Structures are given as structure tokens and as C-alpha cells.
Short mmCIF file of C-alpha atoms and ligand atoms in Angstrom, two decimals:
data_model
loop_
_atom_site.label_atom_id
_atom_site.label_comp_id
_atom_site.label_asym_id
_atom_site.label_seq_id
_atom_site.Cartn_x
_atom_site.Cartn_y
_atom_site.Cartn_z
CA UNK Y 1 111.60 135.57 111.12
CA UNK Y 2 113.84 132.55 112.82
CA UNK Y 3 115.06 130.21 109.89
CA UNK Y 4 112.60 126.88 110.50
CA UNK Y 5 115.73 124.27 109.80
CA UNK Y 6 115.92 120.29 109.12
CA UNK Y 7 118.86 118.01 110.01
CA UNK Y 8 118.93 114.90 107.71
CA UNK Y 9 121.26 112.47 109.44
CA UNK Y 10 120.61 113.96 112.80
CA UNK Y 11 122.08 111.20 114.95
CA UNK Y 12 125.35 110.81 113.40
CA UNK Y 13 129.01 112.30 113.74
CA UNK Y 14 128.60 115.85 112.34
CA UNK Y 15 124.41 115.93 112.41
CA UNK Y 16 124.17 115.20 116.28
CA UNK Y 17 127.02 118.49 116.80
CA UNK Y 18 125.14 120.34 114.11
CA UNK Y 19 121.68 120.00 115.66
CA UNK Y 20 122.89 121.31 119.15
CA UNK Y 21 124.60 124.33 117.61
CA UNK Y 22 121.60 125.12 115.51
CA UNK Y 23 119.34 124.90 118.18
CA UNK Y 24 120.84 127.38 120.25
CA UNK Y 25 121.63 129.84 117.57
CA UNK Y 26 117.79 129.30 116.18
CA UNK Y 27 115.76 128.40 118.86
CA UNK Y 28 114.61 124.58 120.34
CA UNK Y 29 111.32 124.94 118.51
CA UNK Y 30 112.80 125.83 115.04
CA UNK Y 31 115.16 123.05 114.48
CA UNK Y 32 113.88 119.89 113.40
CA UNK Y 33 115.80 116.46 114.45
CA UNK Y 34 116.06 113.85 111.51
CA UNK Y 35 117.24 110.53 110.76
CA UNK Y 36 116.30 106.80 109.79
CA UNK Y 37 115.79 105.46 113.05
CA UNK Y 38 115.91 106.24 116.99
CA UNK Y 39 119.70 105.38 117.02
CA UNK Y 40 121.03 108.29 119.00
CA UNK Y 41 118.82 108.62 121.97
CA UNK Y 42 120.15 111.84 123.60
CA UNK Y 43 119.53 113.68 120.01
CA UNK Y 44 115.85 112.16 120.02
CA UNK Y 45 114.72 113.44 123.38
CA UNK Y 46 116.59 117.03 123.18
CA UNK Y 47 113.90 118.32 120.90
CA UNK Y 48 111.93 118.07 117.90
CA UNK Y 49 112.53 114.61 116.07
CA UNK Y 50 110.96 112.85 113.16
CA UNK Y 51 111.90 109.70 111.27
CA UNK Y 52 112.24 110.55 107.87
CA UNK Y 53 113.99 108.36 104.75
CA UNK Y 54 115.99 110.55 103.18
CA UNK Y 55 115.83 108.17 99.94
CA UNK Y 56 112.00 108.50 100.35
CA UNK Y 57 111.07 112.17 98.37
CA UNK Y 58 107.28 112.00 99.96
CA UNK Y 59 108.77 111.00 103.15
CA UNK Y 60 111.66 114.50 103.15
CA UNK Y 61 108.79 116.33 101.64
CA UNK Y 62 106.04 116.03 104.30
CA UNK Y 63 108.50 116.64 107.06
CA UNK Y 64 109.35 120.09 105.14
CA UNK Y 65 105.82 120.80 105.04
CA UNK Y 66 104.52 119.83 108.60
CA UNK Y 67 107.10 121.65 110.23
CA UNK Y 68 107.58 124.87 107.51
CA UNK Y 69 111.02 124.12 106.59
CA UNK Y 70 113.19 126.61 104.90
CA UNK Y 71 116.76 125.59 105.29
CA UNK Y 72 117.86 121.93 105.12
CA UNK Y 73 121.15 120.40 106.37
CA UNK Y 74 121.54 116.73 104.64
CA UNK Y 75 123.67 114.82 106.67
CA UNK Y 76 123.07 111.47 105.82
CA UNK Y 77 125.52 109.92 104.04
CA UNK Y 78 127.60 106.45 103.94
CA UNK Y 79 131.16 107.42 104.29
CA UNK Y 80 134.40 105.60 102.70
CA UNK Y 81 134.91 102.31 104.49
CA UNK Y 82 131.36 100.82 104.51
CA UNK Y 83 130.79 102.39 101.19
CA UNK Y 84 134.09 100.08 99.83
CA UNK Y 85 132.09 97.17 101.41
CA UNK Y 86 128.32 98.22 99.68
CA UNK Y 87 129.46 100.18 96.41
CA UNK Y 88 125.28 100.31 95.14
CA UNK Y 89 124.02 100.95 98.52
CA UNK Y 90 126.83 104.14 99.04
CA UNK Y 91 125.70 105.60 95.27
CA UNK Y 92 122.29 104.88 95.62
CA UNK Y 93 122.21 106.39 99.59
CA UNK Y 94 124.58 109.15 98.85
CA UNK Y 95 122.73 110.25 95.21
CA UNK Y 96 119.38 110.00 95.63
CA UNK Y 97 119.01 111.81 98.95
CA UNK Y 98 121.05 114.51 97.39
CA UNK Y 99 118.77 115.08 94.07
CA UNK Y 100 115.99 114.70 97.03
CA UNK Y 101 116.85 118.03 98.59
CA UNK Y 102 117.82 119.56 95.43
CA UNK Y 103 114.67 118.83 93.96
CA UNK Y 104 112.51 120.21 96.57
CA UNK Y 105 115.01 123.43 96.67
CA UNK Y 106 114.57 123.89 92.47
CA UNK Y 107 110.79 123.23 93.37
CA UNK Y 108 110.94 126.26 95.88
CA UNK Y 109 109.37 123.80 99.24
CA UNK Y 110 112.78 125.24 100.62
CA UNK Y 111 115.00 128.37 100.45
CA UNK Y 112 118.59 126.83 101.08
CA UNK Y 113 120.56 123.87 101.56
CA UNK Y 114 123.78 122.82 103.15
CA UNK Y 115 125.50 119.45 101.63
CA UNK Y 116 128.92 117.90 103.37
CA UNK Y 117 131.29 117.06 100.35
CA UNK Y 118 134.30 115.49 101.46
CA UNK Y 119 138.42 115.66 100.96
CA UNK Y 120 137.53 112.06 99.67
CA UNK Y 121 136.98 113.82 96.23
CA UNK Y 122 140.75 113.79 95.23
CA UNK Y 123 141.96 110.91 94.14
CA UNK Y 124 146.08 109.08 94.19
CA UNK Y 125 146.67 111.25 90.46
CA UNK Y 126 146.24 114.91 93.21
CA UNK Y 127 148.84 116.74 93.92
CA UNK Y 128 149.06 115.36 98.19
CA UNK Y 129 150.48 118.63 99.81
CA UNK Y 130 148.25 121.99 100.05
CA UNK Y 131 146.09 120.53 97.51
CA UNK Y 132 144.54 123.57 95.78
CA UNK Y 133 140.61 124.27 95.45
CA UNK Y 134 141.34 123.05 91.69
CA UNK Y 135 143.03 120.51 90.50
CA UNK Y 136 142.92 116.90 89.18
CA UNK Y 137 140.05 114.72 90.75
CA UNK Y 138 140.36 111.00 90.62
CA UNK Y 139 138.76 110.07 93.22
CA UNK Y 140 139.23 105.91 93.51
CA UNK Y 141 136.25 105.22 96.41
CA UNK Y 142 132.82 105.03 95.43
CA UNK Y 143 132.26 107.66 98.30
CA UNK Y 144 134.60 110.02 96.65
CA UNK Y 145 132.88 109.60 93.63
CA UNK Y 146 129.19 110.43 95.10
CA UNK Y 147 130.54 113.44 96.30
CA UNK Y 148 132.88 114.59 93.46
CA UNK Y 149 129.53 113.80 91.19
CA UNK Y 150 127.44 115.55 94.07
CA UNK Y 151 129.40 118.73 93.84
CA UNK Y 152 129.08 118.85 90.15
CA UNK Y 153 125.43 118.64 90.71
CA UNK Y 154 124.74 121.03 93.23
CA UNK Y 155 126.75 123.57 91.31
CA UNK Y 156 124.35 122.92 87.89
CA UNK Y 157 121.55 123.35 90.47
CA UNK Y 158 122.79 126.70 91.71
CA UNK Y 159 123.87 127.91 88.22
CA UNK Y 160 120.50 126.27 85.84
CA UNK Y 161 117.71 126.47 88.96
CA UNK Y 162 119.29 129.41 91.31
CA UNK Y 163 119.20 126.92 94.12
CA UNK Y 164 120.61 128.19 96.67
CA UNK Y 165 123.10 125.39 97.65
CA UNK Y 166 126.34 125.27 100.17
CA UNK Y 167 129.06 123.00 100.31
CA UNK Y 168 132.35 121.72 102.34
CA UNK Y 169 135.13 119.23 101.81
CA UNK Y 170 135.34 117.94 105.36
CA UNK Y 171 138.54 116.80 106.30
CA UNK Y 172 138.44 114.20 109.09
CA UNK Y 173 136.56 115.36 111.77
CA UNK Y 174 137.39 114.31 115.40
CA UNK Y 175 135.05 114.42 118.27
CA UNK Y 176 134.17 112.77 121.54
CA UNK Y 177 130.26 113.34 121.85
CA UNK Y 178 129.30 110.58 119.34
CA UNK Y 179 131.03 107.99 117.53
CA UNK Y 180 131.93 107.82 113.98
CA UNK Y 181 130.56 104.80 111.97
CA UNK Y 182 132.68 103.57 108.25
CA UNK Y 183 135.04 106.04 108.16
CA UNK Y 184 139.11 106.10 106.95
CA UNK Y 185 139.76 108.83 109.72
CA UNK Y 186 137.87 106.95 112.40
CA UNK Y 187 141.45 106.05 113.31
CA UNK Y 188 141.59 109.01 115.06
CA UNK Y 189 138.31 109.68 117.42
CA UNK Y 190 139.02 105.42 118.12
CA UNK Y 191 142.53 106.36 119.60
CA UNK Y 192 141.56 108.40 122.40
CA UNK Y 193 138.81 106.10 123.59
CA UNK Y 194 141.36 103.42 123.57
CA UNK Y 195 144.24 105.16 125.40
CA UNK Y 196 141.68 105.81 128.33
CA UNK Y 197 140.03 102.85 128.39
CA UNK Y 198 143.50 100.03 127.75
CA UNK Y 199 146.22 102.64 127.61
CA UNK Y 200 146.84 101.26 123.87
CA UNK Y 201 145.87 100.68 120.55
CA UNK Y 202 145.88 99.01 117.12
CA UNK Y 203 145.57 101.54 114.32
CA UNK Y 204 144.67 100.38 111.23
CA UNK Y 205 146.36 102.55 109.28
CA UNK Y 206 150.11 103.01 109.34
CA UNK Y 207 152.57 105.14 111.56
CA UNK Y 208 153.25 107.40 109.02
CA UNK Y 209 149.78 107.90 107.49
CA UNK Y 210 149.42 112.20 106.81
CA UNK Y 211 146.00 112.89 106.94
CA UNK Y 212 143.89 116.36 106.85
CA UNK Y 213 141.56 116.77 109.89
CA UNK Y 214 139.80 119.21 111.86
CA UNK Y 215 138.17 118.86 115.80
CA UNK Y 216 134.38 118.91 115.67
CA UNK Y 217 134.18 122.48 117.31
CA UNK Y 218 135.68 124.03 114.13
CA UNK Y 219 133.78 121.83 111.54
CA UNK Y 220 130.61 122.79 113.04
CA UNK Y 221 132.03 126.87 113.03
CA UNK Y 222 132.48 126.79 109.44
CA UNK Y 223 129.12 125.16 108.83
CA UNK Y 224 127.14 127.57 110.51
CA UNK Y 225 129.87 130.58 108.71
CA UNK Y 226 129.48 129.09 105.37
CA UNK Y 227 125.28 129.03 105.72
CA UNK Y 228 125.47 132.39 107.52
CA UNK Y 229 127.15 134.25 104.98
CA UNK Y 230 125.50 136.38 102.34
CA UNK Y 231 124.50 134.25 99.08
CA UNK Y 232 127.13 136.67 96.90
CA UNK Y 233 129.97 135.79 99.16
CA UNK Y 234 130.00 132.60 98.37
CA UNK Y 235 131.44 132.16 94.93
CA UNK Y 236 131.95 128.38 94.88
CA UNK Y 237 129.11 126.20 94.66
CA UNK Y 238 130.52 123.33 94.14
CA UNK Y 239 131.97 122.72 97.67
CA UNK Y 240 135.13 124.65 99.56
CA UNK Y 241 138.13 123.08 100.61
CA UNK Y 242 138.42 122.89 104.46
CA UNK Y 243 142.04 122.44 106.74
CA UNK Y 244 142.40 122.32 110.26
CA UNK Y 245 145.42 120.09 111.17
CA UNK Y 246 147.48 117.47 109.53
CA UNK Y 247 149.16 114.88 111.44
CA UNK Y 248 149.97 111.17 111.12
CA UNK Y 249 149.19 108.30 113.75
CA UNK Y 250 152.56 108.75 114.93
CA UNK Y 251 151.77 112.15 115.99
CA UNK Y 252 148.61 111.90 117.47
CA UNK Y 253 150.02 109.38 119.90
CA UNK Y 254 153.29 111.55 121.07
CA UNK Y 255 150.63 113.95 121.56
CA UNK Y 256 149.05 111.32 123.81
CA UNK Y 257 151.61 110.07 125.53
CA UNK Y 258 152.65 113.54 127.01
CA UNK Y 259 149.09 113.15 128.85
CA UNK Y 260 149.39 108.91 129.18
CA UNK Y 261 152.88 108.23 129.63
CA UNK Y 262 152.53 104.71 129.41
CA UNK Y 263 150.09 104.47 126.38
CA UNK Y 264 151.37 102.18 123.58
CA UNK Y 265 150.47 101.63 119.94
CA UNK Y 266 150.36 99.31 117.19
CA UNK Y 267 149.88 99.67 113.64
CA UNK Y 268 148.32 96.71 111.50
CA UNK Y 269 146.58 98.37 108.34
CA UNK Y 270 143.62 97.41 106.77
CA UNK Y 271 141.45 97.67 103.68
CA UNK Y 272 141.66 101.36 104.63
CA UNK Y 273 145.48 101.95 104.50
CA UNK Y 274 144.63 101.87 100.86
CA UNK Y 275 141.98 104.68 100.75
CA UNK Y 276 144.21 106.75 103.03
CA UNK Y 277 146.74 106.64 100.92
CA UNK Y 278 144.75 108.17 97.99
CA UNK Y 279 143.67 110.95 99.90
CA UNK Y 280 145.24 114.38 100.25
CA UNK Y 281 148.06 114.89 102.95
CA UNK Y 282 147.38 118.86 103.49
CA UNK Y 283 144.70 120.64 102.10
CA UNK Y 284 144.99 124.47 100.76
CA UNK Y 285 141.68 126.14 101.98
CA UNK Y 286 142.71 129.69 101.02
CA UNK Y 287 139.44 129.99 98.98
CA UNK Y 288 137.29 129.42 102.26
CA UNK Y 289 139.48 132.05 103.77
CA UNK Y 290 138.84 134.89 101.42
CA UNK Y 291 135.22 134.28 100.57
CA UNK Y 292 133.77 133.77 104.03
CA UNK Y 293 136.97 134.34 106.48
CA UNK Y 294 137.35 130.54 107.10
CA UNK Y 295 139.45 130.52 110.12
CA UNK Y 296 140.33 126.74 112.28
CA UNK Y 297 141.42 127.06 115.98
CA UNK Y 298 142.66 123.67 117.25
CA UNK Y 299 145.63 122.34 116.44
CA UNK Y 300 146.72 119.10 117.74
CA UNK Y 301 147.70 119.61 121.06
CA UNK Y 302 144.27 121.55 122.11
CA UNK Y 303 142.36 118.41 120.77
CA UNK Y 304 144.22 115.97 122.27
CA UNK Y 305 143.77 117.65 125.75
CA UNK Y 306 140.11 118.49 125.32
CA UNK Y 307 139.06 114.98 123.96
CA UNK Y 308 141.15 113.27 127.01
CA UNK Y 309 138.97 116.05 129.32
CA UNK Y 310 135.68 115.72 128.15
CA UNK Y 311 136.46 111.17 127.31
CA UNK Y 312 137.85 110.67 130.72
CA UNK Y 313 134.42 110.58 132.73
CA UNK Y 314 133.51 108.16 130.24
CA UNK Y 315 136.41 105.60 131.00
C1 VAH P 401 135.61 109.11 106.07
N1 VAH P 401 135.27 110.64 107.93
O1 VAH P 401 136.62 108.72 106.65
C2 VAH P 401 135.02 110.47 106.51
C3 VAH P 401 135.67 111.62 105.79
C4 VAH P 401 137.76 112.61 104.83
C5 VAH P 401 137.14 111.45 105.52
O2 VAH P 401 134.99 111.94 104.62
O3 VAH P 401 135.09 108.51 105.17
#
């Protein structure tokens, strides 16, 4: 029988990808659409959507119940930048939805759960190049904190309550189908909007600013992999380190300008120059490899030209 599966967070970055994917691996009718509010219209008329508070346990649970829900995807979250600007809102948002699903997983309303953890876990004290599965975790934003604490969590769940929980350290993720909102690596979906639409841009972080990321098309691959695989491959339940690409702003925009000759751009950091810079430059997702043959496919160049394809309509 067809997995009956909830998005949390439905109508954001990664959830509005996820939900697509899911729904035509599992069937229209056995993936439920989630989120706070009716901000991402295309994802509320595709298909099944409810409003449901992931802070709100009676409001997760009676979702789960109406609609039989075995596997649930929380993807609600508030990432790095906003979360520097509401510290208690980020830990109490981040947190409680988490020990939500947990909850109702130890409590057996649902079989399995997938949970994004993020390369925001490691901290300015980790080692910056190939940074290993294990190593020192300082992480100095209150989002890396929820989800360095979140990890540690789900992996007591799985080991104390045999909960059945799966996790990734997204890199940053790139895509064109919807926006990102309060991230560090927003730099880098913002870019290609802006090349199209003034032929430059002001990035706030600086030229030389290594970051890990991966294209949307491969984050959603190893989310579907990872919850796909069987429960005794996957030997790390706290979350798996994830690489696609590294590249600085500097990069990204030669790769640009070889499709926009005459695109310019500017670098005046911000607030998040500072987050950046206590975040990994390359990650070492060996791990992810061997347990459940982790594989990325676009490098830079191939998401440069497919965001420019599928953005230019737009612009
Ligand atoms: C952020 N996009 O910038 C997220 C991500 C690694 C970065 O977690 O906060």
C-alpha cells in the first residue's frame, strides 16, 4: 500500500519541490500539502492542502489522522538570517515543531519522518575544507543551534523510542521555481533573477565568499534516496552531510557572464557576511555516499544554464 505522506512547510523553498516530486512518485491523492497559510498559491491548488500549525500538536495531529498519515516531511523551519533577527521565535519555531513530529512518531500516529538539518551546524572553531561527518560543532547562529540540538534529538529518538527518523545537512540549495525567504545562501537564487531582470547585482556577501551548495534537482534526489532506502542502511541518525558544488560569488557570476556578457556585480556585505563566514567552505559527504549511494549531478555550469532557461520567461 502507497505511503499516505505530509509536507510541513509545503509552500516554501525545498517543501514546494518536495511536494511535486512526492506526488508523482506516490500518487496526487496520497500526498498531503501543508503549511501556515495560503502563501504559495500554485502549491495550494495542485492538490490536497490543509493549514496546519506546525507549533500546534492537536493541529499536526488531526491532519495525520484525517488523512491516514504515515510518513511526514517537516519542512518548516526559520532559516539563518531572520532567525539572527528573532533568536526566541527561530528556537521556539524550529524546536517545538520538531519534538511535534517526534512525539507523534514515538507515539506510533506515524511510521517515519524526514527532518532538514543544515551545514549551519558547524560553527567558525570547524575545520572549513571537506569538513568530515564528525568533527567540532560550534555552531554561532541560533539556527545552527536548533538544528545541531535537533539532530541530537532525533538520534535519542531513533536510539531510546525506535523512531524511525531521517536527516540531511542541506547545503545551500538553489532553485528558480520559488523563492527563498531569510537565508545566508539566498545570495545565490537572488543573482540570477537579477542578471535577467537589470543585468547586475549587489551581493551581500563578499567576492570571495566559499560556500557549499547544491541545485534543487539534486537536494530533492537525495531526499527521496535517503527516505527510500532500507531503515538498516542508514546508520546515521543524526543527519548526513550533503555536497554538491562549492563556489564563491565571484564564480557564480563568471559563470554568468559567459551567458550575459554585460552583467555586472557589486559586493556590499551585510549582517550575513558574518554567518557565512562561520560556515563550512566544502563539505565531505563520503558517509552519504557509502550508506545510501549519495551521488550530486550539477555542477556550476549546468545550474547556471538551467536557472537562466527556465528564469528567462519570467524576465
Ligand atoms: C540558510 N539556506 O541560508 C539556508 C541554509 C546552509 C544554508 O541552511 O539559512
Amino acid at each position: 500500500m502507497s505511503s499516505k505522506i505530509l509536507i510541513i512547510g509545503a509552500c516554501g523553498q525545498i517543501g514546494s519541490e518536495l511536494t511535486y516530486k512526492l506526488r508523482a512518485l506516490h500518487g496526487d491523492d496520497n500526498v498531503i500539502a501543508s503549511d501556515i497559510s495560503y502563501n504559495n498559491l500554485d502549491i495550494v491548488n495542485s492538490g490536497i492542502f490543509e493549514i496546519v500549525d506546525a507549533m500546534d500538536y492537536k493541529s499536526v495531529k488531526v491532519c495525520i489522522e484525517k488523512h491516514n498519515v504515515d510518513t511526514v516531511y517537516l519542512m518548516a523551519a526559520m532559516l539563518s538570517a531572520t532567525g539572527e533577527k528573532y533568536p526566541m521565535k527561530a528556537w521556539d519555531l524550529n524546536m517545538t515543531s520538531l519534538f511535534h513530529v517526534l512525539d507523534l512518531a514515538k507515539a506510533k500516529f506515524i511510521k517515519k519522518v524526514f527532518w532538514p538539518s543544515s551545514i549551519a551546524v558547524f560553527g567558525p572553531t570547524t575545520p572549513k575544507e571537506d569538513t568530515p561527518q564528525y568533527t567540532t560543532m560550534e555552531p554561532s547562529t541560533v539556527y545552527g543551534i536548533t538544528k545541531q540540538v535537533g539532530e541530537r534529538w532525533c538520534e535519542y529518538y531513533n536510539e531510546k523510542y525506535d523512531v524511525d527518523v531521517r536527516s540531511i545537512r542541506y547545503p545551500g540549495i538553489i532553485s528558480w521555481k520559488t523563492l527563498p525567504g531569510g537565508g545566508t545562501t539566498d545570495y545565490a537564487v537572488e543573482i540570477y533573477h537579477e542578471a535577467l531582470k537589470n543585468k547586475e547585482y549587489d551581493c551581500f556577501l563578499s567576492k570571495d565568499t566559499a560556500l557549499p551548495m547544491l541545485y534543487m534537482d539534486d537536494a530533492i534526489k537525495a531526499t527521496v534516496d535517503i527516505m527510500s532506502a532500507d531503515a538498516d542502511a542508514i546508520k546515521i541518525r543524526s543527519s548526513y552531510n550533503l555536497a554538491g558544488i562549492s563556489f564563491t560569488p565571484e564564480e557564480i557570476a563568471a559563470s554568468i557572464k559567459k551567458h550575459i556578457p554585460e552583467f555586472k556585480i557589486s559586493y556590499t556585505p551585510d549582517f550575513r557576511q558574518q554567518i557565512a563566514n562561520s560556515w563550512p567552505q566544502s563539505i565531505d559527504d563520503t558517509m552519504a555516499q557509502k550508506h545510501w549511494n549519495w551521488k550530486h549531478s550539477f555542477d556550476l555550469e549546468a545550474i547556471t544554464e538551467e536557472m537562466l532557461k527556465q528564469l528567462k520567461p519570467k524576465y
